[in-house]
Amino acid sequence: KNRLDALDDIRNRRLQQLRNQDNDVFEAVLWLRENRNMFQKHVFEPVCLELNIKNMTFVNAIENILRNHLKTFICQTRDDYDILTRELLDKKKLRVNIIAPRPQELNLDNYSAPVPSSQLKQLGFNCYMLDAMDGPPALLAAMCSKASIHAIPVAENSSVDFQAIRESRKFKRYATSTTIYSVSYSRHTGEALDTATQLRPAQIFTASVDHEERARLIREVDKMRSTLEQNESQIRELTAEENSLRKVHQEYLSKRDTLNTARRELIMSLKRQEKQRIDLETQKKDLKRRLDEPSSEEEEEKIRQTLQRMAARRCKLTLDYLKLAKESQEQFSQLTITTLNRLQAYAELQATETECREKVRQLKDMEDRYAADRAKTLLDQAKEEYNTLPQEDVQEFQDLGKGVPLEQLEDMLAGETAKAALHYTPNQSVIEKYEQRQGEIKSAKDKVDVKEKKLNKIISEIEAVRGPWYARVSEVIEKISNEFSKSFAKIGCAGEVKLGEHEDYDKWCIEILVKFRDTEKLQKLTGQRQSGGERSVSTIMYLMALQSLSKVSFRVVDEINQGMDPRNERMVHSQLVETACEIGTAQYFLITPKLLPNLDYHERMKVLCIYNGEWLDEGVMKWGRYLENQQRSKTRRL
């Protein structure tokens, strides 16, 4: 092997020359040497690496003749050709030449020389080009097929008999030491026409090896390769046989499992039959024992009494059930009446509270008016009495209050009032009315206090229910508003969603505020303030804001763009595409009879154009054929 490696050093030098001339071929050779186990038969490296020149005298002629085939890879089977082209051309994108001749083209025995080698000397030739080179038989046969090297004679010098060559009409091409001649014959006159091409110096076949030694080593390698191929074939056969046996073994295992299952079922069935047999024997014995026992009237009477007790018990239970059902119905009716009374009492409570507040206000107004009137009357009386006093009493009255504190004056007034009361007899009916009115006021205040306590309890209960519910509703509305505002901001507008509250819960609502122009403020979405297109935009934005709160498999949007102007339709379509194509969102179906040109599309979208009707024009192009044509045009441009 080391000696063959030494001989192959020339191949390595040639490979380095290939690297300088064509790097794709160099990389293809390296890949082939590392992946030969992928192929059924030996794949030949480029011709320039596989051939050796026996006689270096003819190296220029050989390299010029084989110039178009020196870098060609040769496969011996079509399957190997498909694998090699897929790996090198399709995957690695290398620009290399690969051929796979037919099997008969790879048999060297199928090619014969036009003139025996013994007659070549008479024409001035030394040998055929095939005789001047060495290589694998299949590769030489391929070159005979592609370059006709078995029919091209070569000469060491230019002293060949040109006239005899033309008259023999046996050769279409031949070569001397400096020139390659191509011979053609006129169809009309039969005259031979020679074309001479000057040989260029060889660049790759600049060195050769010991042909006999290398041939011997190659034969040994071929023999070992043949043995290896036989062993690999045997391994494949044994592997196939092993797979077949494994399959049979698996079938037997499956059958065994089936039989084991059937066996277990059969055993269970036998056990069940045995149990049934034992139960049957027990029942037979019990039946026989009962049949053997004499009949007794006492036993019959006992059974009859037992049946009567059971019937009486059933009747009692039935009556109890009817009684409980009646009581339940009465309690339900009472509950209904109580609920209605509670509602009526609550309504009366509210009416009474209103009435009490009104009475208290009226009482306060009356007390204020009474106090004002009483004070005015007393003031008038005091003025009248003051005017009727003599001058001495007036002077005494004025001197009486000088230098006396206010508290002392009040005490003096109280004492004088008490003295006056001893000489004044009040009106008894006025006092009774006053006391009666105070009693009514106290009773009304007590009722108000009781109803206020009930009202506060009811308000507390309402707040206990309303608190969590209101917080949850506000949280949901805030999420919807955030999504709604983001959607509107993306199209250069503004929007907000808020909760419309009212004293009556039946009048609560969702309020949508939108702004489509910078000069406007947020305005409530109504059927009169915004245009139809703006209402459609707001509606679809609101629906898309709701999607984060509802989990569904898919959503259908039907003709949402109808009635929109082009600007609004384009904005809605862009926002809808962005939202629907996000990862993790539900599938969207957008149904529309028309779309604007040059809209935004996403790679996760699929557009389906449906042709429907009683008649379709046969000239309508099939979309599949249209796409194939576009793909081919794109490939040709690349």
JSON list of C-alpha atoms in Angstrom, two decimals, residues 122-273:
[
{"chain": "A", "resi": 122, "resn": "GLN", "atom": "CA", "xyz": [3.52, 1.11, -42.76]},
{"chain": "A", "resi": 123, "resn": "LEU", "atom": "CA", "xyz": [1.69, 4.44, -42.39]},
{"chain": "A", "resi": 124, "resn": "GLY", "atom": "CA", "xyz": [4.39, 5.90, -40.11]},
{"chain": "A", "resi": 125, "resn": "PHE", "atom": "CA", "xyz": [2.48, 5.54, -36.76]},
{"chain": "A", "resi": 126, "resn": "ASN", "atom": "CA", "xyz": [3.80, 3.96, -33.61]},
{"chain": "A", "resi": 127, "resn": "CYS", "atom": "CA", "xyz": [0.54, 2.92, -31.89]},
{"chain": "A", "resi": 128, "resn": "TYR", "atom": "CA", "xyz": [-2.96, 3.93, -31.07]},
{"chain": "A", "resi": 129, "resn": "MET", "atom": "CA", "xyz": [-3.54, 6.54, -28.36]},
{"chain": "A", "resi": 130, "resn": "LEU", "atom": "CA", "xyz": [-5.25, 3.87, -26.24]},
{"chain": "A", "resi": 131, "resn": "ASP", "atom": "CA", "xyz": [-2.01, 1.85, -26.26]},
{"chain": "A", "resi": 132, "resn": "ALA", "atom": "CA", "xyz": [-0.01, 4.85, -24.99]},
{"chain": "A", "resi": 133, "resn": "MET", "atom": "CA", "xyz": [-1.95, 5.25, -21.74]},
{"chain": "A", "resi": 134, "resn": "ASP", "atom": "CA", "xyz": [-2.89, 3.14, -18.77]},
{"chain": "A", "resi": 135, "resn": "GLY", "atom": "CA", "xyz": [-5.91, 3.23, -16.45]},
{"chain": "A", "resi": 136, "resn": "PRO", "atom": "CA", "xyz": [-8.96, 1.31, -15.18]},
{"chain": "A", "resi": 137, "resn": "PRO", "atom": "CA", "xyz": [-10.62, -0.63, -18.03]},
{"chain": "A", "resi": 138, "resn": "ALA", "atom": "CA", "xyz": [-14.04, 0.93, -17.44]},
{"chain": "A", "resi": 139, "resn": "LEU", "atom": "CA", "xyz": [-12.57, 4.45, -17.57]},
{"chain": "A", "resi": 140, "resn": "LEU", "atom": "CA", "xyz": [-10.58, 3.63, -20.76]},
{"chain": "A", "resi": 141, "resn": "ALA", "atom": "CA", "xyz": [-13.78, 2.27, -22.30]},
{"chain": "A", "resi": 142, "resn": "ALA", "atom": "CA", "xyz": [-15.59, 5.49, -21.40]},
{"chain": "A", "resi": 143, "resn": "MET", "atom": "CA", "xyz": [-12.85, 7.53, -23.11]},
{"chain": "A", "resi": 144, "resn": "CYS", "atom": "CA", "xyz": [-13.14, 5.28, -26.18]},
{"chain": "A", "resi": 145, "resn": "SER", "atom": "CA", "xyz": [-16.84, 6.13, -26.24]},
{"chain": "A", "resi": 146, "resn": "LYS", "atom": "CA", "xyz": [-16.42, 9.87, -25.69]},
{"chain": "A", "resi": 147, "resn": "ALA", "atom": "CA", "xyz": [-13.06, 10.61, -27.42]},
{"chain": "A", "resi": 148, "resn": "SER", "atom": "CA", "xyz": [-12.48, 7.55, -29.69]},
{"chain": "A", "resi": 149, "resn": "ILE", "atom": "CA", "xyz": [-8.94, 7.04, -28.31]},
{"chain": "A", "resi": 150, "resn": "HIS", "atom": "CA", "xyz": [-8.98, 3.47, -29.67]},
{"chain": "A", "resi": 151, "resn": "ALA", "atom": "CA", "xyz": [-9.24, 4.85, -33.27]},
{"chain": "A", "resi": 152, "resn": "ILE", "atom": "CA", "xyz": [-6.68, 7.70, -33.10]},
{"chain": "A", "resi": 153, "resn": "PRO", "atom": "CA", "xyz": [-3.12, 6.65, -34.12]},
{"chain": "A", "resi": 154, "resn": "VAL", "atom": "CA", "xyz": [-0.10, 8.65, -32.91]},
{"chain": "A", "resi": 155, "resn": "ALA", "atom": "CA", "xyz": [3.44, 9.06, -34.31]},
{"chain": "A", "resi": 156, "resn": "GLU", "atom": "CA", "xyz": [6.70, 10.10, -32.65]},
{"chain": "A", "resi": 157, "resn": "ASN", "atom": "CA", "xyz": [7.58, 12.42, -35.56]},
{"chain": "A", "resi": 158, "resn": "SER", "atom": "CA", "xyz": [5.94, 14.04, -38.54]},
{"chain": "A", "resi": 159, "resn": "SER", "atom": "CA", "xyz": [7.15, 11.49, -41.12]},
{"chain": "A", "resi": 160, "resn": "VAL", "atom": "CA", "xyz": [3.79, 9.84, -41.80]},
{"chain": "A", "resi": 161, "resn": "ASP", "atom": "CA", "xyz": [2.37, 8.86, -45.16]},
{"chain": "A", "resi": 162, "resn": "PHE", "atom": "CA", "xyz": [-0.35, 11.48, -45.52]},
{"chain": "A", "resi": 163, "resn": "GLN", "atom": "CA", "xyz": [-1.42, 10.24, -48.96]},
{"chain": "A", "resi": 164, "resn": "ALA", "atom": "CA", "xyz": [-1.83, 6.65, -47.80]},
{"chain": "A", "resi": 165, "resn": "ILE", "atom": "CA", "xyz": [-3.74, 7.81, -44.74]},
{"chain": "A", "resi": 166, "resn": "ARG", "atom": "CA", "xyz": [-6.22, 9.75, -46.88]},
{"chain": "A", "resi": 167, "resn": "GLU", "atom": "CA", "xyz": [-6.62, 6.89, -49.34]},
{"chain": "A", "resi": 168, "resn": "SER", "atom": "CA", "xyz": [-7.24, 4.35, -46.57]},
{"chain": "A", "resi": 169, "resn": "ARG", "atom": "CA", "xyz": [-10.24, 6.32, -45.29]},
{"chain": "A", "resi": 170, "resn": "LYS", "atom": "CA", "xyz": [-9.81, 4.56, -41.93]},
{"chain": "A", "resi": 171, "resn": "PHE", "atom": "CA", "xyz": [-8.93, 7.47, -39.71]},
{"chain": "A", "resi": 172, "resn": "LYS", "atom": "CA", "xyz": [-10.84, 10.63, -38.88]},
{"chain": "A", "resi": 173, "resn": "ARG", "atom": "CA", "xyz": [-8.17, 11.95, -36.54]},
{"chain": "A", "resi": 174, "resn": "TYR", "atom": "CA", "xyz": [-4.46, 11.22, -36.00]},
{"chain": "A", "resi": 175, "resn": "ALA", "atom": "CA", "xyz": [-1.58, 12.97, -34.27]},
{"chain": "A", "resi": 176, "resn": "THR", "atom": "CA", "xyz": [2.14, 13.51, -34.75]},
{"chain": "A", "resi": 177, "resn": "SER", "atom": "CA", "xyz": [4.65, 14.96, -32.33]},
{"chain": "A", "resi": 178, "resn": "THR", "atom": "CA", "xyz": [3.56, 18.53, -33.07]},
{"chain": "A", "resi": 179, "resn": "THR", "atom": "CA", "xyz": [0.17, 18.46, -34.79]},
{"chain": "A", "resi": 180, "resn": "ILE", "atom": "CA", "xyz": [-3.31, 16.94, -34.62]},
{"chain": "A", "resi": 181, "resn": "TYR", "atom": "CA", "xyz": [-4.95, 16.26, -37.98]},
{"chain": "A", "resi": 182, "resn": "SER", "atom": "CA", "xyz": [-8.70, 15.96, -38.56]},
{"chain": "A", "resi": 183, "resn": "VAL", "atom": "CA", "xyz": [-9.73, 14.31, -41.86]},
{"chain": "A", "resi": 184, "resn": "SER", "atom": "CA", "xyz": [-13.12, 14.82, -43.50]},
{"chain": "A", "resi": 185, "resn": "TYR", "atom": "CA", "xyz": [-14.34, 13.63, -46.88]},
{"chain": "A", "resi": 186, "resn": "SER", "atom": "CA", "xyz": [-16.51, 15.53, -49.33]},
{"chain": "A", "resi": 187, "resn": "ARG", "atom": "CA", "xyz": [-19.91, 13.97, -49.99]},
{"chain": "A", "resi": 188, "resn": "HIS", "atom": "CA", "xyz": [-19.86, 15.04, -53.64]},
{"chain": "A", "resi": 189, "resn": "THR", "atom": "CA", "xyz": [-16.28, 14.50, -54.81]},
{"chain": "A", "resi": 190, "resn": "GLY", "atom": "CA", "xyz": [-15.04, 12.17, -52.09]},
{"chain": "A", "resi": 191, "resn": "GLU", "atom": "CA", "xyz": [-11.93, 14.32, -51.77]},
{"chain": "A", "resi": 192, "resn": "ALA", "atom": "CA", "xyz": [-10.20, 14.23, -48.38]},
{"chain": "A", "resi": 193, "resn": "LEU", "atom": "CA", "xyz": [-9.85, 17.50, -46.49]},
{"chain": "A", "resi": 194, "resn": "ASP", "atom": "CA", "xyz": [-7.20, 17.78, -43.75]},
{"chain": "A", "resi": 195, "resn": "THR", "atom": "CA", "xyz": [-7.39, 20.23, -40.84]},
{"chain": "A", "resi": 196, "resn": "ALA", "atom": "CA", "xyz": [-4.22, 20.68, -38.80]},
{"chain": "A", "resi": 197, "resn": "THR", "atom": "CA", "xyz": [-4.13, 21.96, -35.21]},
{"chain": "A", "resi": 198, "resn": "GLN", "atom": "CA", "xyz": [-0.88, 22.81, -33.45]},
{"chain": "A", "resi": 199, "resn": "LEU", "atom": "CA", "xyz": [-0.37, 20.89, -30.21]},
{"chain": "A", "resi": 200, "resn": "ARG", "atom": "CA", "xyz": [-0.18, 22.90, -27.02]},
{"chain": "A", "resi": 201, "resn": "PRO", "atom": "CA", "xyz": [2.26, 21.78, -24.31]},
{"chain": "A", "resi": 202, "resn": "ALA", "atom": "CA", "xyz": [0.84, 19.48, -21.68]},
{"chain": "A", "resi": 203, "resn": "GLN", "atom": "CA", "xyz": [0.06, 21.09, -18.32]},
{"chain": "A", "resi": 204, "resn": "ILE", "atom": "CA", "xyz": [-1.33, 18.21, -16.26]},
{"chain": "A", "resi": 205, "resn": "PHE", "atom": "CA", "xyz": [0.29, 15.03, -17.64]},
{"chain": "A", "resi": 206, "resn": "THR", "atom": "CA", "xyz": [3.79, 16.37, -16.97]},
{"chain": "A", "resi": 207, "resn": "ALA", "atom": "CA", "xyz": [4.89, 13.33, -15.00]},
{"chain": "A", "resi": 208, "resn": "SER", "atom": "CA", "xyz": [4.10, 9.65, -15.08]},
{"chain": "A", "resi": 209, "resn": "VAL", "atom": "CA", "xyz": [4.73, 6.53, -13.07]},
{"chain": "A", "resi": 210, "resn": "ASP", "atom": "CA", "xyz": [6.07, 3.03, -13.53]},
{"chain": "A", "resi": 211, "resn": "HIS", "atom": "CA", "xyz": [3.20, 1.62, -15.53]},
{"chain": "A", "resi": 212, "resn": "GLU", "atom": "CA", "xyz": [3.86, -2.05, -14.91]},
{"chain": "A", "resi": 213, "resn": "GLU", "atom": "CA", "xyz": [4.35, -1.61, -11.17]},
{"chain": "A", "resi": 214, "resn": "ARG", "atom": "CA", "xyz": [1.32, 0.58, -10.87]},
{"chain": "A", "resi": 215, "resn": "ALA", "atom": "CA", "xyz": [-0.72, -1.75, -13.06]},
{"chain": "A", "resi": 216, "resn": "ARG", "atom": "CA", "xyz": [0.22, -4.66, -10.83]},
{"chain": "A", "resi": 217, "resn": "LEU", "atom": "CA", "xyz": [-0.67, -2.69, -7.73]},
{"chain": "A", "resi": 218, "resn": "ILE", "atom": "CA", "xyz": [-3.91, -1.52, -9.32]},
{"chain": "A", "resi": 219, "resn": "ARG", "atom": "CA", "xyz": [-4.77, -5.11, -10.19]},
{"chain": "A", "resi": 220, "resn": "GLU", "atom": "CA", "xyz": [-4.22, -6.06, -6.60]},
{"chain": "A", "resi": 221, "resn": "VAL", "atom": "CA", "xyz": [-6.31, -3.09, -5.46]},
{"chain": "A", "resi": 222, "resn": "ASP", "atom": "CA", "xyz": [-9.02, -3.99, -7.98]},
{"chain": "A", "resi": 223, "resn": "LYS", "atom": "CA", "xyz": [-8.95, -7.54, -6.76]},
{"chain": "A", "resi": 224, "resn": "MET", "atom": "CA", "xyz": [-9.27, -6.37, -3.17]},
{"chain": "A", "resi": 225, "resn": "ARG", "atom": "CA", "xyz": [-11.96, -3.92, -4.22]},
{"chain": "A", "resi": 226, "resn": "SER", "atom": "CA", "xyz": [-13.82, -6.72, -5.98]},
{"chain": "A", "resi": 227, "resn": "THR", "atom": "CA", "xyz": [-13.49, -8.86, -2.88]},
{"chain": "A", "resi": 228, "resn": "LEU", "atom": "CA", "xyz": [-14.72, -5.91, -0.79]},
{"chain": "A", "resi": 229, "resn": "GLU", "atom": "CA", "xyz": [-17.69, -5.43, -3.10]},
{"chain": "A", "resi": 230, "resn": "GLN", "atom": "CA", "xyz": [-18.50, -9.12, -2.87]},
{"chain": "A", "resi": 231, "resn": "ASN", "atom": "CA", "xyz": [-18.26, -8.93, 0.91]},
{"chain": "A", "resi": 232, "resn": "GLU", "atom": "CA", "xyz": [-20.44, -5.83, 0.97]},
{"chain": "A", "resi": 233, "resn": "SER", "atom": "CA", "xyz": [-22.94, -7.58, -1.29]},
{"chain": "A", "resi": 234, "resn": "GLN", "atom": "CA", "xyz": [-22.93, -10.57, 1.04]},
{"chain": "A", "resi": 235, "resn": "ILE", "atom": "CA", "xyz": [-23.38, -8.22, 4.00]},
{"chain": "A", "resi": 236, "resn": "ARG", "atom": "CA", "xyz": [-26.35, -6.59, 2.28]},
{"chain": "A", "resi": 237, "resn": "GLU", "atom": "CA", "xyz": [-27.85, -10.01, 1.53]},
{"chain": "A", "resi": 238, "resn": "LEU", "atom": "CA", "xyz": [-27.27, -11.13, 5.11]},
{"chain": "A", "resi": 239, "resn": "THR", "atom": "CA", "xyz": [-28.74, -7.86, 6.38]},
{"chain": "A", "resi": 240, "resn": "ALA", "atom": "CA", "xyz": [-31.81, -8.35, 4.22]},
{"chain": "A", "resi": 241, "resn": "GLU", "atom": "CA", "xyz": [-32.08, -11.93, 5.43]},
{"chain": "A", "resi": 242, "resn": "GLU", "atom": "CA", "xyz": [-31.66, -10.73, 9.03]},
{"chain": "A", "resi": 243, "resn": "ASN", "atom": "CA", "xyz": [-34.43, -8.15, 8.55]},
{"chain": "A", "resi": 244, "resn": "SER", "atom": "CA", "xyz": [-36.64, -10.84, 7.05]},
{"chain": "A", "resi": 245, "resn": "LEU", "atom": "CA", "xyz": [-35.93, -13.16, 9.97]},
{"chain": "A", "resi": 246, "resn": "ARG", "atom": "CA", "xyz": [-36.54, -10.32, 12.42]},
{"chain": "A", "resi": 247, "resn": "LYS", "atom": "CA", "xyz": [-39.86, -9.66, 10.73]},
{"chain": "A", "resi": 248, "resn": "VAL", "atom": "CA", "xyz": [-40.78, -13.34, 10.97]},
{"chain": "A", "resi": 249, "resn": "HIS", "atom": "CA", "xyz": [-39.62, -13.33, 14.60]},
{"chain": "A", "resi": 250, "resn": "GLN", "atom": "CA", "xyz": [-41.77, -10.30, 15.30]},
{"chain": "A", "resi": 251, "resn": "GLU", "atom": "CA", "xyz": [-44.74, -12.04, 13.69]},
{"chain": "A", "resi": 252, "resn": "TYR", "atom": "CA", "xyz": [-44.15, -15.08, 15.90]},
{"chain": "A", "resi": 253, "resn": "LEU", "atom": "CA", "xyz": [-43.93, -12.82, 18.97]},
{"chain": "A", "resi": 254, "resn": "SER", "atom": "CA", "xyz": [-47.20, -11.19, 17.96]},
{"chain": "A", "resi": 255, "resn": "LYS", "atom": "CA", "xyz": [-48.81, -14.59, 17.49]},
{"chain": "A", "resi": 256, "resn": "ARG", "atom": "CA", "xyz": [-47.43, -15.70, 20.85]},
{"chain": "A", "resi": 257, "resn": "ASP", "atom": "CA", "xyz": [-48.91, -12.63, 22.55]},
{"chain": "A", "resi": 258, "resn": "THR", "atom": "CA", "xyz": [-52.24, -13.30, 20.83]},
{"chain": "A", "resi": 259, "resn": "LEU", "atom": "CA", "xyz": [-52.19, -16.95, 21.96]},
{"chain": "A", "resi": 260, "resn": "ASN", "atom": "CA", "xyz": [-51.24, -15.93, 25.50]},
{"chain": "A", "resi": 261, "resn": "THR", "atom": "CA", "xyz": [-54.13, -13.48, 25.56]},
{"chain": "A", "resi": 262, "resn": "ALA", "atom": "CA", "xyz": [-56.50, -16.15, 24.26]},
{"chain": "A", "resi": 263, "resn": "ARG", "atom": "CA", "xyz": [-55.10, -18.58, 26.86]},
{"chain": "A", "resi": 264, "resn": "ARG", "atom": "CA", "xyz": [-55.69, -16.10, 29.69]},
{"chain": "A", "resi": 265, "resn": "GLU", "atom": "CA", "xyz": [-59.22, -15.45, 28.45]},
{"chain": "A", "resi": 266, "resn": "LEU", "atom": "CA", "xyz": [-59.86, -19.19, 28.24]},
{"chain": "A", "resi": 267, "resn": "ILE", "atom": "CA", "xyz": [-58.57, -19.70, 31.79]},
{"chain": "A", "resi": 268, "resn": "MET", "atom": "CA", "xyz": [-60.79, -16.85, 33.03]},
{"chain": "A", "resi": 269, "resn": "SER", "atom": "CA", "xyz": [-63.72, -18.39, 31.18]},
{"chain": "A", "resi": 270, "resn": "LEU", "atom": "CA", "xyz": [-63.04, -21.79, 32.80]},
{"chain": "A", "resi": 271, "resn": "LYS", "atom": "CA", "xyz": [-62.83, -20.11, 36.23]},
{"chain": "A", "resi": 272, "resn": "ARG", "atom": "CA", "xyz": [-66.13, -18.34, 35.63]},
{"chain": "A", "resi": 273, "resn": "GLN", "atom": "CA", "xyz": [-67.76, -21.61, 34.54]}
]
